[in-house]
Structure formats: structure tokens, C-alpha cells
XYZ file of C-alpha atoms in Angstrom:
557
model
C 39.732 -23.759 3.532
C 42.708 -25.105 5.881
C 44.174 -22.274 7.775
C 47.618 -23.962 7.366
C 47.553 -24.503 4.081
C 51.477 -23.769 2.518
C 52.003 -24.403 -1.095
C 51.083 -27.911 -2.977
C 54.391 -30.658 -2.079
C 55.720 -32.669 -5.113
C 55.798 -35.512 -3.304
C 57.264 -37.137 -0.740
C 60.925 -37.339 -1.991
C 61.250 -34.375 -2.879
C 62.875 -31.956 0.097
C 63.907 -29.310 -1.930
C 59.627 -28.028 -2.194
C 59.397 -28.702 1.153
C 62.284 -26.982 2.536
C 60.189 -23.875 0.662
C 57.658 -23.923 3.634
C 58.888 -22.499 6.652
C 57.452 -20.894 9.541
C 57.019 -17.561 10.162
C 55.323 -16.825 13.039
C 57.409 -15.049 14.951
C 59.680 -12.639 12.326
C 58.889 -9.309 14.473
C 58.798 -9.360 18.207
C 55.260 -7.061 18.651
C 51.661 -9.046 19.519
C 49.769 -11.151 16.957
C 47.107 -8.655 14.843
C 43.728 -9.274 15.843
C 42.399 -9.912 12.646
C 40.427 -13.001 11.039
C 42.814 -14.019 7.905
C 43.803 -17.121 6.002
C 47.519 -18.319 7.167
C 49.709 -18.238 4.168
C 53.020 -20.491 4.880
C 52.866 -23.504 7.172
C 54.412 -23.352 11.065
C 57.032 -24.753 10.834
C 61.152 -23.855 11.938
C 62.786 -20.623 11.008
C 66.351 -22.118 11.590
C 68.041 -22.205 8.360
C 66.623 -18.235 8.181
C 68.154 -16.842 11.006
C 71.356 -17.696 10.065
C 72.528 -14.941 12.046
C 68.772 -12.703 12.934
C 69.546 -13.723 17.241
C 72.911 -11.982 16.804
C 70.943 -9.111 14.839
C 68.625 -8.807 17.793
C 65.457 -10.014 15.925
C 64.448 -13.435 17.745
C 60.644 -13.318 17.672
C 58.405 -13.353 14.215
C 55.100 -12.259 12.643
C 52.969 -14.037 10.912
C 52.909 -12.978 7.720
C 50.181 -11.645 6.695
C 49.753 -9.579 3.868
C 46.738 -6.477 3.450
C 46.638 -6.241 6.816
C 46.103 -3.346 7.224
C 43.544 -3.034 4.539
C 43.976 -1.621 0.756
C 45.749 1.572 0.983
C 46.355 5.270 -0.195
C 48.900 7.261 -1.521
C 49.788 7.835 1.882
C 48.810 5.523 4.135
C 50.620 2.831 3.032
C 49.419 -1.111 4.483
C 53.177 -1.656 5.488
C 53.209 1.262 7.319
C 50.071 0.870 8.821
C 51.172 -2.494 11.023
C 53.693 -0.244 12.881
C 53.571 1.512 15.188
C 56.476 3.846 13.800
C 56.295 7.239 11.669
C 57.391 5.983 7.384
C 60.248 7.536 6.267
C 58.402 10.402 4.599
C 59.618 10.069 1.018
C 57.203 6.427 1.679
C 53.912 8.496 -0.143
C 56.191 10.493 -2.340
C 56.694 6.941 -3.555
C 53.914 4.876 -3.539
C 52.473 8.158 -5.615
C 54.703 7.873 -7.889
C 54.224 4.048 -8.072
C 51.083 5.069 -8.941
C 50.911 6.414 -11.543
C 53.339 3.868 -13.498
C 50.236 1.921 -13.887
C 49.340 0.174 -17.184
C 45.554 -0.347 -17.718
C 44.107 -2.966 -21.122
C 40.689 -3.092 -20.986
C 40.513 -1.308 -17.675
C 42.094 -3.212 -15.127
C 45.893 -2.480 -14.432
C 48.474 -4.860 -15.660
C 51.954 -3.841 -14.595
C 53.834 -1.502 -14.324
C 55.681 1.064 -17.627
C 59.013 1.213 -17.007
C 59.086 5.082 -16.292
C 57.012 8.084 -16.611
C 60.002 10.774 -17.148
C 58.046 13.291 -18.586
C 61.520 15.768 -19.468
C 63.060 13.438 -21.438
C 62.404 13.953 -25.479
C 63.023 10.953 -26.964
C 60.211 7.644 -24.543
C 62.113 4.839 -26.548
C 60.887 1.040 -24.913
C 60.563 2.523 -21.389
C 57.160 3.689 -21.193
C 56.606 -0.700 -21.833
C 56.300 -2.449 -19.037
C 59.137 -4.608 -18.911
C 58.960 -8.329 -16.566
C 61.793 -8.552 -14.727
C 61.515 -4.379 -14.527
C 57.969 -5.468 -13.228
C 58.537 -7.734 -10.181
C 59.383 -5.609 -7.711
C 56.515 -3.277 -8.238
C 54.503 -6.709 -7.790
C 56.219 -7.345 -4.389
C 55.300 -3.729 -3.693
C 51.531 -4.131 -4.929
C 50.996 -8.035 -2.730
C 53.513 -6.586 0.651
C 50.902 -4.039 0.337
C 47.437 -6.105 0.148
C 47.231 -6.039 -3.358
C 47.413 -8.546 -5.528
C 45.107 -7.777 -7.638
C 47.412 -6.129 -10.469
C 50.076 -9.336 -10.223
C 47.557 -11.963 -10.651
C 46.403 -9.919 -13.960
C 50.011 -9.660 -15.369
C 51.208 -13.414 -14.786
C 48.119 -14.057 -16.302
C 48.387 -11.440 -19.201
C 51.692 -12.015 -19.391
C 50.869 -15.885 -20.475
C 48.173 -15.597 -22.589
C 51.376 -13.331 -24.570
C 53.865 -16.625 -24.072
C 50.958 -19.145 -26.452
C 52.245 -16.307 -29.098
C 53.977 -17.171 -32.505
C 57.129 -15.269 -32.149
C 59.725 -15.017 -34.952
C 62.423 -12.799 -36.315
C 63.144 -12.905 -39.388
C 62.303 -16.283 -40.759
C 63.277 -17.749 -37.344
C 60.825 -18.698 -34.676
C 61.857 -18.877 -31.393
C 60.515 -21.893 -28.705
C 57.768 -21.954 -27.978
C 57.630 -21.137 -24.089
C 59.816 -17.541 -24.202
C 57.869 -15.277 -22.674
C 58.256 -12.039 -23.958
C 60.779 -8.964 -22.440
C 57.640 -6.424 -22.588
C 54.841 -5.715 -23.824
C 53.250 -2.198 -24.543
C 48.930 -1.576 -24.515
C 47.247 1.215 -27.408
C 44.642 2.694 -26.321
C 42.312 3.517 -29.333
C 40.236 6.650 -27.903
C 38.011 6.337 -31.171
C 37.348 3.126 -31.015
C 37.437 1.785 -27.525
C 39.714 -0.884 -28.108
C 42.903 -1.645 -26.259
C 45.253 -4.155 -28.368
C 48.514 -5.533 -26.609
C 51.535 -5.461 -28.284
C 54.522 -7.171 -26.779
C 58.746 -7.806 -27.676
C 60.216 -10.898 -27.515
C 63.361 -9.512 -28.796
C 63.073 -8.655 -31.791
C 62.651 -5.351 -31.361
C 65.546 -5.141 -28.616
C 69.139 -3.539 -29.009
C 70.890 -6.497 -30.254
C 67.807 -9.175 -31.491
C 68.242 -10.949 -28.089
C 65.156 -13.000 -26.839
C 65.258 -12.302 -23.015
C 66.521 -15.461 -20.900
C 65.374 -13.508 -17.349
C 61.887 -13.005 -18.469
C 60.339 -17.304 -18.125
C 62.289 -17.551 -14.731
C 60.941 -13.712 -13.207
C 57.832 -15.484 -13.995
C 58.041 -17.951 -12.353
C 59.375 -16.426 -9.057
C 56.612 -14.320 -8.711
C 54.047 -16.756 -9.094
C 55.126 -18.433 -6.437
C 55.442 -14.863 -4.383
C 51.943 -13.783 -5.817
C 51.123 -17.480 -4.782
C 53.205 -17.375 -0.995
C 51.437 -13.794 -0.450
C 48.181 -14.953 -0.710
C 47.155 -18.627 -0.246
C 46.415 -18.199 -2.601
C 46.864 -21.791 -4.857
C 43.583 -21.753 -8.217
C 45.919 -19.620 -9.948
C 49.546 -21.755 -9.754
C 47.655 -25.081 -9.780
C 45.722 -23.904 -13.239
C 46.242 -25.693 -15.625
C 47.235 -22.526 -18.173
C 49.957 -21.912 -15.715
C 50.915 -25.367 -14.720
C 51.608 -25.151 -18.789
C 52.845 -22.263 -18.833
C 55.512 -23.183 -16.702
C 56.387 -26.464 -18.360
C 56.743 -24.811 -21.649
C 59.641 -22.473 -20.222
C 61.152 -25.176 -18.799
C 61.517 -27.242 -21.641
C 63.527 -24.881 -23.170
C 66.214 -25.238 -20.525
C 65.836 -28.905 -19.369
C 66.210 -30.299 -23.327
C 68.981 -32.013 -24.002
C 72.055 -30.992 -26.278
C 75.077 -31.121 -26.562
C 76.162 -29.332 -23.121
C 79.129 -30.707 -20.789
C 77.550 -29.064 -17.965
C 74.249 -27.815 -16.329
C 74.774 -24.185 -16.245
C 72.984 -22.575 -19.701
C 74.371 -21.423 -22.102
C 73.440 -17.738 -23.266
C 74.175 -14.748 -25.758
C 75.864 -11.176 -24.306
C 72.486 -8.973 -23.622
C 69.403 -11.838 -22.940
C 68.919 -10.046 -19.335
C 69.245 -6.980 -16.948
C 72.772 -6.617 -18.623
C 70.937 -5.948 -22.250
C 74.013 -4.757 -24.429
C 77.356 -6.288 -25.267
C 78.746 -6.113 -21.651
C 81.433 -9.686 -22.338
C 78.714 -11.697 -19.860
C 77.814 -14.826 -23.461
C 78.474 -17.841 -21.976
C 77.146 -18.537 -18.506
C 76.102 -16.065 -16.686
C 75.825 -15.989 -12.604
C 73.075 -13.410 -13.176
C 70.762 -16.397 -15.535
C 72.763 -19.586 -14.040
C 71.099 -18.217 -10.554
C 67.657 -16.791 -11.633
C 67.928 -20.504 -13.316
C 67.876 -22.380 -9.744
C 65.303 -20.029 -8.298
C 63.050 -20.847 -10.894
C 64.110 -24.468 -10.799
C 62.823 -24.650 -7.055
C 60.176 -22.395 -7.784
C 58.611 -24.844 -9.883
C 58.885 -27.258 -7.873
C 57.194 -26.345 -5.545
C 54.515 -25.927 -7.772
C 54.052 -28.218 -10.580
C 51.313 -31.156 -10.163
C 52.038 -34.472 -10.026
C 49.348 -36.052 -11.127
C 50.021 -37.721 -14.593
C 53.063 -39.304 -16.364
C 54.345 -36.368 -17.673
C 54.382 -34.115 -14.286
C 56.152 -36.325 -12.713
C 58.482 -36.795 -15.139
C 59.581 -33.621 -15.237
C 59.953 -32.962 -11.830
C 62.233 -35.361 -11.422
C 63.888 -33.608 -13.990
C 63.517 -31.118 -12.202
C 65.491 -32.531 -9.257
C 68.162 -34.265 -11.161
C 69.165 -30.810 -12.671
C 68.898 -28.638 -9.277
C 71.620 -31.197 -7.869
C 74.349 -30.918 -10.827
C 73.115 -27.138 -10.966
C 74.826 -26.704 -7.184
C 77.287 -28.574 -7.345
C 79.013 -26.944 -10.220
C 78.277 -23.380 -8.455
C 78.952 -24.272 -5.197
C 82.394 -25.843 -7.215
C 83.358 -24.275 -10.163
C 81.526 -20.126 -9.622
C 82.906 -20.253 -6.362
C 85.468 -16.966 -5.114
C 87.052 -17.204 -1.929
C 90.844 -16.160 -0.689
C 92.236 -19.695 -0.253
C 90.402 -20.812 -4.683
C 92.160 -17.384 -5.541
C 95.531 -18.683 -4.154
C 94.224 -22.060 -5.617
C 93.400 -21.123 -9.486
C 96.951 -19.197 -8.961
C 98.946 -22.099 -8.987
C 96.858 -24.163 -11.208
C 99.074 -25.800 -13.538
C 97.073 -26.413 -17.220
C 96.823 -29.416 -20.226
C 95.723 -31.370 -17.580
C 93.944 -34.511 -19.537
C 92.763 -36.789 -16.419
C 89.533 -36.791 -14.925
C 91.543 -36.246 -12.154
C 91.907 -32.455 -12.899
C 92.522 -29.798 -10.468
C 92.486 -27.467 -13.715
C 89.559 -28.682 -15.081
C 88.398 -25.970 -17.099
C 92.375 -25.075 -18.234
C 92.616 -21.708 -16.965
C 95.609 -20.701 -17.463
C 96.502 -18.685 -13.968
C 98.522 -15.960 -16.137
C 94.124 -14.997 -17.274
C 94.110 -14.138 -13.721
C 93.055 -10.228 -13.737
C 95.586 -7.615 -10.928
C 92.825 -6.329 -9.111
C 91.338 -9.254 -7.887
C 93.363 -9.531 -6.320
C 93.404 -6.837 -3.991
C 89.896 -6.923 -4.691
C 89.118 -9.841 -2.470
C 89.246 -10.104 0.861
C 91.194 -13.131 3.361
C 86.778 -13.658 4.206
C 84.596 -13.022 1.949
C 83.555 -14.595 -1.132
C 81.546 -14.586 -4.328
C 80.067 -16.443 -7.606
C 82.403 -15.030 -10.423
C 80.759 -13.567 -13.359
C 81.114 -16.352 -15.793
C 83.010 -19.793 -16.017
C 83.823 -21.914 -19.473
C 87.154 -23.177 -20.912
C 89.677 -21.694 -20.400
C 87.614 -18.585 -19.371
C 87.173 -16.689 -16.114
C 85.263 -14.153 -15.891
C 86.020 -12.633 -12.150
C 84.174 -9.844 -11.536
C 81.303 -9.206 -9.526
C 78.124 -9.118 -10.490
C 75.563 -7.899 -7.896
C 72.088 -9.669 -8.731
C 73.267 -13.185 -9.731
C 75.500 -12.797 -6.145
C 72.213 -11.667 -4.633
C 69.786 -14.353 -5.772
C 71.994 -16.903 -4.914
C 71.299 -16.202 -1.295
C 68.050 -15.782 -1.356
C 67.375 -19.401 -3.849
C 69.427 -21.770 -1.779
C 72.522 -21.614 -4.267
C 74.901 -20.795 -2.005
C 75.233 -22.524 1.009
C 74.244 -21.103 4.547
C 78.370 -20.713 4.725
C 78.695 -19.147 1.650
C 76.011 -16.479 2.141
C 77.815 -14.778 4.261
C 81.232 -15.179 2.430
C 79.465 -13.056 0.141
C 77.478 -10.530 2.952
C 81.410 -10.379 4.365
C 82.469 -8.968 1.287
C 79.769 -6.002 0.692
C 80.999 -5.055 4.353
C 85.250 -5.580 3.313
C 84.362 -3.925 0.218
C 81.908 -1.371 1.043
C 83.162 1.473 -1.062
C 83.053 -0.023 -3.762
C 80.216 -2.142 -4.403
C 78.419 0.607 -2.612
C 79.827 3.692 -2.627
C 77.338 6.853 -2.254
C 75.144 4.994 -4.401
C 73.807 1.718 -3.653
C 74.248 -0.897 -5.657
C 77.077 -1.499 -7.921
C 75.458 -3.363 -10.597
C 78.593 -5.016 -12.204
C 82.612 -4.345 -10.770
C 85.304 -3.238 -11.415
C 84.765 -0.919 -15.148
C 85.708 -2.327 -18.090
C 88.153 0.460 -19.788
C 89.744 1.422 -22.580
C 91.070 -1.239 -24.830
C 89.765 -4.114 -23.090
C 86.125 -1.652 -23.533
C 86.334 -1.529 -26.769
C 87.132 -4.983 -27.734
C 84.552 -6.399 -24.425
C 81.577 -3.192 -25.074
C 81.921 -3.473 -29.510
C 83.254 0.783 -28.285
C 79.158 1.426 -26.398
C 79.119 4.466 -25.994
C 75.888 4.286 -22.929
C 78.294 1.472 -21.756
C 81.541 3.630 -20.777
C 83.329 3.318 -17.282
C 81.544 3.192 -13.719
C 78.013 3.866 -15.849
C 75.197 1.650 -17.296
C 76.060 -1.320 -17.011
C 79.491 -0.925 -16.658
C 79.993 -0.662 -13.445
C 77.109 1.598 -12.644
C 75.175 1.647 -9.281
C 71.638 1.011 -10.481
C 69.050 1.485 -6.673
C 66.310 -1.036 -8.013
C 69.047 -3.523 -6.589
C 68.312 -1.819 -2.945
C 65.243 -4.537 -2.348
C 67.136 -7.913 -3.349
C 70.561 -6.889 -1.278
C 67.843 -5.874 2.069
C 66.155 -9.464 0.793
C 69.483 -10.963 1.283
C 71.263 -9.202 4.187
C 67.610 -9.782 6.836
C 68.383 -14.038 5.511
C 71.919 -13.918 6.670
C 70.708 -12.055 9.815
C 72.547 -8.556 8.716
C 69.490 -5.971 8.793
C 71.922 -3.439 9.484
C 73.719 -3.761 6.275
C 70.382 -2.870 4.902
C 69.351 -0.328 7.033
C 73.247 1.277 5.987
C 72.564 1.320 2.269
C 68.784 2.488 2.277
C 69.821 5.530 4.512
C 72.053 6.336 2.195
C 69.252 5.927 -1.149
C 67.782 7.582 0.496
C 70.093 10.783 1.138
C 69.910 11.034 -3.012
C 66.670 9.801 -4.692
C 64.367 11.595 -4.226
C 65.590 14.696 -4.228
C 67.646 13.690 -7.455
C 64.369 12.209 -9.162
C 64.440 8.677 -8.449
C 67.426 7.892 -11.403
C 67.662 4.614 -13.760
C 70.983 4.434 -12.497
C 74.643 5.821 -10.978
C 77.711 7.173 -12.357
C 81.181 7.277 -10.963
C 83.412 5.078 -9.059
C 81.606 5.841 -6.538
C 77.657 6.207 -7.846
C 77.788 10.262 -7.065
C 76.175 10.991 -10.264
C 73.284 10.991 -12.121
C 73.557 8.557 -15.777
C 74.556 10.501 -17.674
C 71.573 8.872 -19.845
C 69.333 8.102 -16.345
C 65.686 7.938 -16.521
C 64.453 9.856 -14.766
C 61.167 8.254 -12.552
C 61.891 5.237 -13.136
C 59.808 2.415 -11.656
C 61.969 -0.022 -10.199
C 64.127 2.838 -9.100
C 60.696 3.455 -6.631
C 59.123 -0.041 -6.008
C 62.653 -1.283 -4.760
C 62.870 1.606 -2.236
C 59.808 0.663 -1.378
C 59.942 -3.260 -1.407
C 63.056 -2.743 0.600
C 61.860 0.080 3.174
C 59.200 -2.819 3.826
C 61.365 -5.699 3.366
C 62.976 -4.089 6.699
C 60.295 -3.145 8.786
C 58.283 -6.300 8.977
C 60.913 -9.162 7.597
C 57.964 -12.227 6.954
C 57.498 -10.268 4.201
C 61.211 -11.872 2.559
C 59.072 -15.603 2.654
C 57.448 -14.516 -0.098
C 60.951 -14.175 -2.222
C 63.200 -16.473 -0.257
C 64.102 -19.893 -0.634
C 66.049 -22.493 2.252
C 68.008 -24.698 1.639
C 68.143 -28.513 1.019
C 70.301 -30.463 2.893
C 70.534 -33.106 0.132
C 72.479 -30.511 -2.138
C 75.348 -29.699 0.596
C 78.106 -30.711 -1.126
C 81.273 -32.094 -0.541
C 84.190 -29.219 -0.661
C 87.395 -30.817 0.047
C 89.400 -27.200 -0.507
C 89.051 -24.680 2.739
C 87.105 -22.052 3.100
C 87.160 -18.383 2.995
C 84.433 -18.989 6.315
C 86.791 -21.149 8.764
C 90.241 -18.818 7.755
């Protein structure tokens, strides 16, 4: 196989997939490893990736070689054998805990359970393999040169996608991926049985919109990491991607390119007022479209038509998000001065947002330099809350322009106490409370102010913010966040989330030894030690999608 083989190009005019592969041959200033290996990335310019890496002192890059250190034990992860410095003592404990969470189906590892908390009396569904929860675990194993479990997971969830899915008497779409699955072991019959949950057992009975997107993103990460194109090109994976995208690209009553969703359809899986067009889903949708574009084959009319629909949607979606979801100091001032009831194509206030609906807190929260994608935009409604996952994925997928990506990092630095505090990272900000909490959450006792999804601090988000920091050339921000996490996580038993304005307290219902808290830390550490790992989870900007933004922006202030 060609040593310079990257991802399959979809066509000469699909610049998105062409931009997908970039040179990761000089990501760390260290000698090349004298190991024969197959290259999974093209050697191309990394100028766009390194918006500020040179400023941060990362002038050169090493070829990405997953697992160059070989398959490792608990105390010697492959990532540490490739570096001259000693790993943090937490790393060995994290790897041991991560391996304890492994789930096997007929002798093969197929995922990791959500939590291994022996102190908790109620298991609930924390003993299941969640698609979204497994992503950081999968990335950790890929970075450590252990791709088999990721391949097994991708194939097993793909098999589950083909199941008939019903909630009461209603049949779900064919492309819906499960939220989670469980393996039942029968020691007497010596059989293993899979039980999947597509939302029919979830709180609120909401199907997971994000599962399919994470599956596509993880398939691309596996392919980039291993250089193995055969899985993504297999008929079953090609069909699986198309089924997921068919759910999203079908035409209906929508006037926007964004996806209309129910509350609780993603990581925030309880009622939190994110119904409509939540930023987390839009960013994941955009990233999944771009990942699929780099992997879909065009050897028949169906494949070509699917690619054409993706390209059109990407252009519309990027324009919509960059213009209508983006908020910085200037845009906030413009909204504050909006006129209402404009009936024409030339309307400035296109969603008829009433300026009096702008919450007081956002005026103090918005720095002069900096910005972010707000939580939701729909007719007469803007949710000005900050959501970490959506903004980090926007950076990694290049939904945000390079300037917007830098502005998001500026905001995190400027509002460190609010968004990071003593434990990274706030899932949302600010918390909703009092009467608003009663109306928005339905008096949810788990989502009280500054707890869980309502302003709680989630260690798993550490890997996403670290990846965003590396891509924007701000590794010092990631290093500072990781050091904060290292001061507490192991001592506290790897909690699921922390409570309080500063994230000082272990969450009131937080599970201990939460797998994605463990895996998120490992992925963040490995990326910071070897930034070339970023390639499997990052996409470069497509120049053709850059919109003409007529207003002034915060980075020009």
C-alpha cells in the first residue's frame, strides 16, 4: 500500500475533503523514530492548522504514528514511551481504571461502560456502553496504538443500527444509531446477548441525535489513525453513513439548514431548554458531514448525489452558523439596537428578536475581545448561554473561521473563572435558577443551579478544550486546565461532574470512576505530549465556505 496514502478523495471539486488531509510531519521538535510504519496522512502544508503554533513555540511537527511504542501495559502506555519525560503518576492509574471498564462480547472488547462505581447503590444505565461516552475512550486507545477495540465498537453499533426501532407503536428512522447498548452474559448457556437502547428506555424517551454523528466522526478518526481504508470503504459502513445522513438531509418544512431537535437529544439528555436548534447538534452535524464527505465513495449515481447534497448543505450551514449564531461585542451591540417587525428581504433582524429579551448577564460576560456561538437561534428566540461542547467542536471541525476560533479562545481566557474555575470545564454558562429553572427544566431535581447540565463542571470536556487549544496555537491554556484537573481528579475518584460556580464540589449525584472523565484526561495528556494526535479529530477550513461577514468583528477591535 502506498506509504503516503491518506483519506480517499471524493472528487476533484470537493475541496472539503482535499483540505481534510494535512502535513503532520513536524508536530514536535524531536528526532524521527526509526520504525517502519505505514503513514496514514498525506504530507501537506500545516500552515492553516498552526494559526498560532509558531507563536506558542511549536515550530516543527513529527509524523503521526499511532502505537509506535507498541502495545502497552498499564504502566507503560505507548504515548509515554515515545517521550523522553516521565508521565504524570495519574496516567498509570487512569489506564488501569480505563481497562477495568472494558466490555467484551463473545471474547472481543467492544466498548467501555459509563462508570465502574462500586460504591453506588443504583446502577441505573451506567453499566452500559454509550456511543457518545465511548468516543474519548476510543481516542485514547487509538492514540495508544490499540485500534481493534474501536473497530469492534464501530462494527457492533453498525449492526445495531440495522435493528427495527420502536417506541410504543411508532417506528424510528432506519439510520438512527443507539444511545447505548448492554452485553448480557449467560454463564450457564455460555452465550452473550446484546440489548440496545435507541431512546425508548431513556429519560424523556428521546432518540439520541448525536450518536450517529459521533459514529461517523469516530470512523474517520479510526481511518486517519490506522491508515486502514477498508473499514470505511466497506459496503456496510458506506450504507451506515448514508442512512445516518438521509435522516438529516431529507427535505421538509425547514427554512434553515440547521437541524430541528427535541430537548435532551445529546450530551444534555434532560430537559434544559435546548430544544430547537442547539449548538451542540449543529456543530456535530457539520463535523459529521465533513467527515462523511472524506470517506464516501462516488462509484455510482447514489454516491455522487449524496456527496452533492452534503456539499450544498455544508455551504448553507456554515453561512447560517457563522452569521446568525455568532456573538461578539459588536454583534451584541447590534442586537441591542435591533428594530423589530421588519417585513422584507432586507430585514436586519431576520429572526425578529426583541432586544428586551437579551439577558442582563450577557452584557457583563461579553469581553471586548472574544466571542462564541450562542446556544440556539430560532424565530424570536436567541439562547445566549455558552455551551462548551458545541464551541469546541466548532473549532475542531472548522465550522468557526480561524478568526472566530481565536475569539472563542480569547473568551475562555478572559472569562476563566466563569468557564473553568477550579475544575474544567463548564458544560453551560450561566446556570438557570429560581422561576426560570422551574419553567425551563420542569423543576428537575438533578439540574439545579450550578449542578449537572445546569452549569456543572465536566472533566470529560478537558479533551475537547485541549484539542481546540492545540489547533488554535494556545497549548498553554490546555496545560493550565490539565494541571487544575490533576490536582483533584484522582484524589476525588474520577467523578462524573462537579458542582458550584467554581466547580469546587463533587457533584451531588456524580458517579465515581466515570469512564469518560478518565479517558478525557488521558486523551488531553496524550495530545499535549504529542500534538500530532490532533489530526484524527480535527478538520481544516475549506476556503470555499468562508462567508462574507459585513459587520465588524471582535478580533478587529
